Amino acid sequence: MKRISLLFGLLIVTGAFAQTANDSITLDPQKQLNAAQRLLSGNYASAVTVGAYGEMLYNQPEGDNGEIDVQRLVLLLGYRFNDRAQFVTEIEFEHVEEVYIEQAFVNYNLGNSVNLRGGLMLVPMGIVNEYHEPTTFNGTERPAMDNVIVPTTWRELGVGVFGRVNDLSLGYQAYLFNGFKSTEADGEGGINGFLQGSSGLRGGRQKGIKSTIDSPTLSAKLDYYGVPGLRLGLSGYFGKTQAADDVEELTGANIGISMVGLDARYAYGNFTARGQFIYASLSDTEDYNALTGSNLGSALQGWYVEGAYNLLPAGNEQKLFAFARYEKYDTHADTAGALVRNNAYNKTDVTTGLTYHLAPGVVLKGDYQFKSDAVDNSDLQNVLNFGIGVWF
């Protein structure tokens, strides 16, 4: 406990010494871009564009050893073939040892409000799955429900259309993707199930790695930006999971998924706020659990609200946000058949801390997380977090 108190004190002292500098931080959610959007929208002299973002984190659970990690480093590469056709890719290094392709797609502009896109892309669900660069959100770690329920970073192979209708203050996206992978034979006469009660759908992300597909899934999102400083999102994802060829005919090999999400971001003066709600209804989970021995719930649900205030005077280019976030998420929001709901999966996180934008694209973060669940699980530990994030 003394170690936690000391480190939390250092967090406060760090915030107190924040100084102003030349920084341009966009608070207005209507003007925020993610990494891919920045590459696509930039008016660069060269056809080739290069960038990166990364996070280095220190997590200190109360009463246990801490962990220091280069959580991710993502290299951004873009190429403009002409005024209409562009290619964007993100190459991710996780924990210094794992390499993934986070995105790799071709974008073709048909007109002012219509673009075609195909390749490995982010599924538009909620906020953080699309806007996960470290300078775009408060908190050292991403919201827990965006890891468990959404689950970030969720990307699959697909094709679709997106654009903006400025007369209606409306952005739209619609894609056909491959789905989550649900089952495969384990080579020993059994069946592996990739979807679990504690982690929900997260284990089924295929990430473009020799992805299995037997039916496409539909993903769509609408964004409304007609009120100054406000952005509202409505997301939907519908389809079935994908099973390997050797098990796809078995009862319970696949499940159906209907997921909807609502999100909001707002900025006014030195104040910003955001909130999100995600609900996923899963069908045929009773048969799936019987086949795989899993304990997958028939419904997943999560939400959070967050408020932040810039402690530095308005007009300063550096920003020092004090923030608080309250979130609840449950991967057993409902269960089917004989499966008993596990209240340990019904969790609450309260996160409060500071986000200091040191310079354009550089952020220092520190926060403390109070963790609990519906059964007051003594194994859950409160955590103190510090982080450094960059994006250019």
Coordinates of C-alpha atoms in Angstrom, one line a residue:
M1 CA 0.0 0.0 0.0
K2 CA 2.9 2.4 0.8
R3 CA 4.3 1.8 -2.7
I4 CA 0.9 2.6 -4.3
S5 CA 0.6 5.8 -2.3
L6 CA 4.1 6.9 -3.2
L7 CA 3.6 6.4 -6.9
F8 CA 0.2 8.1 -6.8
G9 CA 1.9 11.0 -5.2
L10 CA 4.5 11.2 -7.9
L11 CA 1.6 11.3 -10.4
I12 CA 0.1 14.4 -8.8
V13 CA 3.5 16.1 -8.6
T14 CA 4.1 15.3 -12.3
G15 CA 0.9 17.1 -13.2
A16 CA 1.7 20.1 -11.0
F17 CA 4.8 20.9 -13.0
A18 CA 3.1 20.9 -16.5
Q19 CA 4.3 23.9 -18.6
T20 CA 2.9 25.4 -21.7
A21 CA 4.4 24.9 -25.1
N22 CA 3.5 25.0 -28.8
D23 CA 1.0 22.2 -29.3
S24 CA -2.2 21.9 -31.3
I25 CA -4.5 19.4 -29.8
T26 CA -7.9 19.0 -31.4
L27 CA -10.6 18.7 -28.7
D28 CA -13.5 18.9 -31.1
P29 CA -14.5 15.3 -31.9
Q30 CA -15.9 16.4 -35.2
K31 CA -12.3 17.3 -36.3
Q32 CA -10.5 14.3 -34.8
L33 CA -8.8 11.9 -37.2
N34 CA -7.4 8.4 -36.6
A35 CA -4.1 7.2 -38.1
A36 CA -5.6 5.9 -41.3
Q37 CA -7.8 9.0 -41.8
R38 CA -4.8 11.2 -41.4
L39 CA -2.8 9.4 -44.1
L40 CA -5.8 9.4 -46.4
S41 CA -6.7 13.1 -45.9
G42 CA -3.2 14.6 -45.8
N43 CA -2.1 16.9 -48.7
Y44 CA 1.4 15.5 -48.9
A45 CA 4.0 16.5 -51.5
S46 CA 5.3 13.0 -51.7
A47 CA 3.2 10.0 -52.8
V48 CA 4.7 8.0 -49.9
T49 CA 3.6 8.8 -46.3
V50 CA 5.2 7.4 -43.1
G51 CA 4.1 7.7 -39.5
A52 CA 3.9 5.7 -36.2
Y53 CA 2.3 5.5 -32.8
G54 CA 3.3 3.6 -29.8
E55 CA 2.7 3.1 -26.0
M56 CA 5.1 2.3 -23.2
L57 CA 3.3 1.4 -20.0
Y58 CA 3.9 0.7 -16.3
N59 CA 1.2 -1.2 -14.5
Q60 CA 1.4 -1.6 -10.7
P61 CA -1.2 -3.8 -9.1
E62 CA -1.7 -3.2 -5.4
G63 CA 0.2 -5.8 -3.3
D64 CA 2.0 -7.4 -6.3
N65 CA 4.9 -6.9 -8.6
G66 CA 4.5 -4.3 -11.4
E67 CA 5.0 -4.7 -15.1
I68 CA 6.8 -2.4 -17.5
D69 CA 6.1 -3.1 -21.2
V70 CA 6.4 -1.6 -24.7
Q71 CA 2.8 -2.5 -25.2
R72 CA 2.7 -1.7 -28.9
L73 CA 4.6 0.1 -31.7
V74 CA 2.7 0.6 -34.9
L75 CA 4.4 1.7 -38.1
L76 CA 2.1 3.6 -40.6
L77 CA 2.7 3.5 -44.3
G78 CA 0.6 5.0 -47.1
Y79 CA 0.9 5.4 -50.8
R80 CA -1.1 7.6 -53.1
F81 CA -1.3 6.1 -56.6
N82 CA -3.3 9.1 -57.9
D83 CA -6.0 11.5 -56.7
R84 CA -8.5 8.7 -56.2
A85 CA -6.6 5.5 -55.3
Q86 CA -4.6 5.1 -52.1
F87 CA -3.2 2.3 -50.0
V88 CA -2.8 2.3 -46.2
T89 CA -1.2 -0.2 -43.9
E90 CA -0.3 -0.4 -40.2
I91 CA 2.3 -2.9 -39.0
E92 CA 2.1 -3.6 -35.3
F93 CA 4.8 -4.8 -32.9
E94 CA 3.3 -6.0 -29.6
H95 CA 5.4 -6.5 -26.5
V96 CA 8.6 -6.2 -28.6
E97 CA 8.1 -9.8 -29.8
E98 CA 4.8 -10.2 -31.7
V99 CA 4.2 -8.8 -35.2
Y100 CA 0.7 -8.2 -36.7
I101 CA -0.7 -6.4 -39.7
E102 CA -3.3 -4.1 -38.1
Q103 CA -4.7 -2.7 -41.3
A104 CA -3.9 -3.1 -45.0
F105 CA -6.5 -1.7 -47.4
V106 CA -7.0 0.1 -50.7
N107 CA -9.2 3.2 -50.7
Y108 CA -10.8 4.5 -53.9
N109 CA -12.7 7.8 -54.0
L110 CA -15.7 7.7 -56.3
G111 CA -16.9 11.3 -55.5
N112 CA -17.3 13.8 -52.7
S113 CA -19.4 11.5 -50.5
V114 CA -18.6 8.0 -51.7
N115 CA -15.5 5.9 -51.2
L116 CA -14.9 2.2 -51.8
R117 CA -12.5 0.3 -49.5
G118 CA -11.2 -3.3 -49.5
G119 CA -8.7 -5.2 -47.4
L120 CA -7.9 -5.7 -43.8
M121 CA -9.9 -3.0 -41.9
L122 CA -11.1 -1.9 -38.5
V123 CA -14.7 -2.9 -37.7
P124 CA -16.5 0.3 -36.9
M125 CA -17.9 -0.4 -33.4
G126 CA -17.9 2.2 -30.6
I127 CA -15.1 4.8 -30.3
V128 CA -11.8 3.2 -29.3
N129 CA -11.7 0.5 -31.9
E130 CA -11.3 3.2 -34.6
Y131 CA -9.7 5.9 -32.4
H132 CA -7.1 3.9 -30.4
E133 CA -4.0 6.0 -30.9
P134 CA -2.7 6.9 -27.4
T135 CA -3.2 10.7 -27.8
T136 CA -6.9 10.3 -28.6
F137 CA -8.2 8.9 -25.3
N138 CA -7.7 9.4 -21.6
G139 CA -6.3 6.6 -19.4
T140 CA -3.1 4.6 -19.6
E141 CA -5.1 1.6 -20.6
R142 CA -8.0 1.5 -23.1
P143 CA -11.4 1.1 -21.4
A144 CA -11.8 -2.5 -20.3
M145 CA -15.2 -3.0 -22.1
D146 CA -13.5 -2.0 -25.4
N147 CA -11.1 -5.0 -24.8
V148 CA -13.7 -7.5 -23.7
I149 CA -17.0 -6.6 -25.4
V150 CA -16.1 -4.9 -28.7
P151 CA -13.2 -6.3 -28.7
T152 CA -10.4 -3.8 -29.5
T153 CA -8.4 -4.0 -31.8
W154 CA -11.0 -5.7 -33.9
R155 CA -10.1 -5.9 -37.6
E156 CA -11.0 -8.4 -40.3
L157 CA -10.9 -8.7 -44.1
G158 CA -13.7 -7.2 -46.1
V159 CA -15.0 -4.7 -48.6
G160 CA -17.4 -1.9 -48.4
V161 CA -18.3 1.8 -48.8
F162 CA -18.0 4.9 -46.6
G163 CA -18.4 8.6 -46.9
R164 CA -19.9 11.8 -45.6
V165 CA -23.1 13.6 -46.5
N166 CA -22.4 17.1 -45.3
D167 CA -25.8 18.5 -46.1
L168 CA -27.2 16.0 -43.5
S169 CA -24.1 16.3 -41.2
L170 CA -23.9 12.5 -41.5
G171 CA -21.0 10.0 -41.9
Y172 CA -21.6 6.5 -43.0
Q173 CA -19.8 3.1 -43.2
A174 CA -21.0 -0.3 -44.4
Y175 CA -18.8 -3.3 -44.9
L176 CA -19.0 -7.1 -45.5
F177 CA -16.4 -8.9 -43.4
N178 CA -15.4 -12.5 -42.5
G179 CA -16.7 -13.3 -39.0
F180 CA -15.2 -14.5 -35.7
K181 CA -13.7 -17.9 -35.8
S182 CA -15.7 -20.1 -33.4
T183 CA -14.4 -23.7 -33.6
E184 CA -11.9 -26.1 -35.1
A185 CA -10.8 -29.8 -34.4
D186 CA -8.0 -30.1 -31.9
G187 CA -6.4 -33.1 -33.7
E188 CA -7.1 -35.4 -30.8
G189 CA -10.8 -36.1 -31.4
G190 CA -12.0 -33.0 -29.6
I191 CA -13.2 -29.5 -30.5
N192 CA -11.5 -26.2 -29.7
G193 CA -13.8 -23.4 -28.9
F194 CA -12.4 -19.9 -29.3
L195 CA -15.2 -18.0 -27.6
Q196 CA -15.3 -18.0 -23.8
G197 CA -17.4 -16.7 -20.9
S198 CA -14.7 -14.5 -19.4
S199 CA -13.3 -13.0 -22.6
G200 CA -16.5 -13.1 -24.8
L201 CA -15.7 -12.9 -28.5
R202 CA -12.1 -11.7 -28.2
G203 CA -10.5 -15.1 -28.8
G204 CA -12.3 -15.4 -32.1
R205 CA -10.7 -12.4 -33.9
Q206 CA -9.1 -13.8 -37.1
K207 CA -7.0 -10.6 -37.8
G208 CA -6.5 -11.6 -41.4
I209 CA -4.4 -14.6 -40.5
K210 CA -5.5 -17.4 -43.0
S211 CA -9.0 -16.4 -42.1
T212 CA -11.8 -18.9 -42.3
I213 CA -15.1 -17.8 -44.0
D214 CA -18.3 -19.6 -44.9
S215 CA -20.7 -16.6 -44.8
P216 CA -20.0 -12.8 -44.6
T217 CA -21.0 -10.6 -41.7
L218 CA -22.4 -7.0 -42.1
S219 CA -20.9 -4.1 -40.2
A220 CA -22.3 -0.6 -40.4
K221 CA -22.1 2.7 -38.6
L222 CA -23.6 6.2 -38.8
D223 CA -22.0 9.3 -37.3
Y224 CA -23.9 12.5 -36.7
Y225 CA -22.0 15.8 -36.4
G226 CA -24.7 18.5 -36.8
V227 CA -24.3 20.0 -33.3
P228 CA -21.0 22.0 -32.7
G229 CA -18.7 20.0 -30.5
L230 CA -20.8 16.9 -30.5
R231 CA -20.4 13.6 -32.3
L232 CA -23.0 10.8 -32.0
G233 CA -22.5 7.2 -33.3
L234 CA -24.7 4.3 -34.0
S235 CA -23.0 1.0 -34.9
G236 CA -24.3 -2.5 -35.9
Y237 CA -22.8 -5.9 -36.6
F238 CA -24.8 -8.9 -37.7
G239 CA -23.9 -12.4 -38.9
K240 CA -22.6 -15.8 -37.9
T241 CA -19.3 -17.0 -36.7
Q242 CA -17.0 -19.1 -38.9
A243 CA -16.1 -22.7 -38.2
A244 CA -13.2 -24.7 -39.7
D245 CA -14.0 -27.0 -42.5
D246 CA -13.6 -30.1 -40.4
V247 CA -16.3 -29.1 -37.8
E248 CA -18.6 -26.7 -39.6
E249 CA -21.4 -29.3 -40.0
L250 CA -21.5 -30.1 -36.3
T251 CA -24.4 -28.8 -34.3
G252 CA -23.1 -25.9 -32.2
A253 CA -20.1 -25.2 -34.4
N254 CA -21.3 -21.7 -35.2
I255 CA -23.3 -19.0 -33.3
G256 CA -25.2 -16.0 -34.5
I257 CA -24.2 -12.5 -33.4
S258 CA -26.2 -9.3 -33.3
M259 CA -24.3 -6.4 -31.8
V260 CA -25.4 -2.8 -31.5
G261 CA -23.5 0.2 -30.1
L262 CA -24.2 3.8 -29.2
D263 CA -21.4 6.3 -28.6
A264 CA -21.1 10.1 -27.9
R265 CA -18.2 12.6 -27.7
Y266 CA -18.5 16.2 -26.7
A267 CA -16.2 19.1 -26.2
Y268 CA -17.0 22.6 -24.9
G269 CA -14.2 25.0 -23.8
N270 CA -11.9 23.1 -21.4
F271 CA -14.5 20.3 -20.8
T272 CA -14.7 17.1 -22.8
A273 CA -16.9 14.0 -22.2
R274 CA -17.6 10.7 -23.9
G275 CA -19.8 7.7 -23.3
Q276 CA -20.5 4.4 -24.9
F277 CA -23.0 1.5 -24.7
I278 CA -22.5 -1.9 -26.5
Y279 CA -24.9 -4.8 -26.4
A280 CA -24.4 -8.2 -28.2
S281 CA -27.0 -10.9 -28.4
L282 CA -25.6 -14.4 -29.2
S283 CA -27.8 -17.3 -30.5
D284 CA -27.1 -21.0 -30.3
T285 CA -24.8 -20.6 -27.3
E286 CA -26.3 -23.7 -25.5
D287 CA -25.3 -26.0 -28.4
Y288 CA -21.9 -24.2 -28.7
N289 CA -21.1 -24.7 -25.0
A290 CA -22.2 -28.4 -25.2
L291 CA -19.9 -29.0 -28.2
T292 CA -16.8 -27.1 -26.9
G293 CA -17.1 -27.2 -23.1
S294 CA -17.1 -23.4 -23.1
N295 CA -19.2 -21.2 -20.8
L296 CA -20.1 -18.5 -23.4
G297 CA -23.0 -16.2 -22.4
S298 CA -25.9 -15.5 -24.6
A299 CA -25.6 -11.8 -24.2
L300 CA -22.7 -9.4 -23.6
Q301 CA -23.2 -5.8 -22.4
G302 CA -21.0 -2.9 -21.4
W303 CA -21.1 0.9 -21.0
Y304 CA -19.1 3.8 -19.6
V305 CA -19.3 7.5 -19.1
E306 CA -16.2 9.8 -18.8
G307 CA -15.7 13.4 -18.1
A308 CA -12.4 15.4 -18.3
Y309 CA -11.4 19.0 -17.7
N310 CA -8.3 20.8 -18.9
L311 CA -6.6 22.4 -15.9
L312 CA -4.4 24.7 -17.9
P313 CA -5.9 28.1 -19.0
A314 CA -7.9 28.1 -22.2
G315 CA -5.7 29.1 -25.2
N316 CA -2.6 27.3 -23.9
E317 CA -1.4 24.8 -26.5
Q318 CA -0.4 22.2 -24.0
K319 CA -3.3 20.5 -22.2
L320 CA -3.5 18.8 -18.7
F321 CA -6.7 16.9 -18.4
A322 CA -8.0 15.6 -15.0
F323 CA -10.5 12.9 -15.8
A324 CA -12.7 10.2 -14.3
R325 CA -14.4 7.2 -16.0
Y326 CA -17.0 4.9 -14.7
E327 CA -17.6 1.7 -16.6
K328 CA -19.6 -1.6 -16.2
Y329 CA -19.3 -4.6 -18.4
D330 CA -20.7 -8.1 -18.2
T331 CA -19.8 -11.0 -20.5
H332 CA -22.6 -13.0 -18.8
A333 CA -25.3 -10.4 -19.1
D334 CA -27.5 -13.4 -20.0
T335 CA -27.0 -17.2 -20.3
A336 CA -28.8 -19.9 -22.1
G337 CA -29.8 -23.5 -21.1
A338 CA -28.3 -24.9 -18.0
L339 CA -25.4 -22.5 -17.9
V340 CA -25.4 -20.6 -14.6
R341 CA -24.6 -16.9 -14.8
N342 CA -21.2 -16.1 -13.3
N343 CA -21.4 -12.9 -11.4
A344 CA -17.6 -12.6 -11.4
Y345 CA -17.9 -11.6 -15.1
N346 CA -20.1 -8.6 -14.1
K347 CA -17.4 -6.0 -13.4
T348 CA -17.1 -2.4 -12.5
D349 CA -14.0 -0.2 -13.1
V350 CA -13.6 3.4 -11.8
T351 CA -10.5 5.1 -13.4
T352 CA -9.3 8.6 -12.4
G353 CA -6.1 10.4 -13.3
L354 CA -4.2 12.9 -15.4
T355 CA -3.5 13.1 -19.2
Y356 CA -0.7 15.6 -20.0
H357 CA -0.2 16.5 -23.7
L358 CA 3.4 17.5 -23.6
A359 CA 3.8 18.4 -27.3
P360 CA 2.0 17.6 -30.5
G361 CA 1.7 13.8 -30.6
V362 CA 3.3 13.2 -27.2
V363 CA 1.3 12.4 -24.1
L364 CA 2.1 11.4 -20.5
K365 CA -0.5 9.5 -18.6
G366 CA -1.1 8.4 -15.1
D367 CA -4.2 7.0 -13.4
Y368 CA -5.5 4.8 -10.6
Q369 CA -8.1 2.0 -11.3
F370 CA -10.6 0.8 -8.6
K371 CA -11.8 -2.7 -9.7
S372 CA -14.7 -4.7 -8.4
D373 CA -17.2 -7.3 -9.5
A374 CA -20.7 -8.4 -8.5
V375 CA -19.4 -11.0 -6.0
D376 CA -16.8 -8.7 -4.5
N377 CA -14.0 -11.0 -5.8
S378 CA -11.0 -10.6 -3.5
D379 CA -8.7 -11.6 -6.4
L380 CA -9.3 -8.3 -8.2
Q381 CA -6.5 -5.8 -7.6
N382 CA -6.7 -2.0 -7.8
V383 CA -4.0 -0.8 -10.3
L384 CA -1.8 2.3 -10.6
N385 CA -0.8 2.9 -14.2
F386 CA 1.7 5.3 -15.9
G387 CA 2.3 5.6 -19.6
I388 CA 4.0 7.4 -22.4
G389 CA 2.4 7.6 -25.8
V390 CA 3.5 9.0 -29.1
W391 CA 1.8 9.5 -32.5
F392 CA 3.1 11.2 -35.6

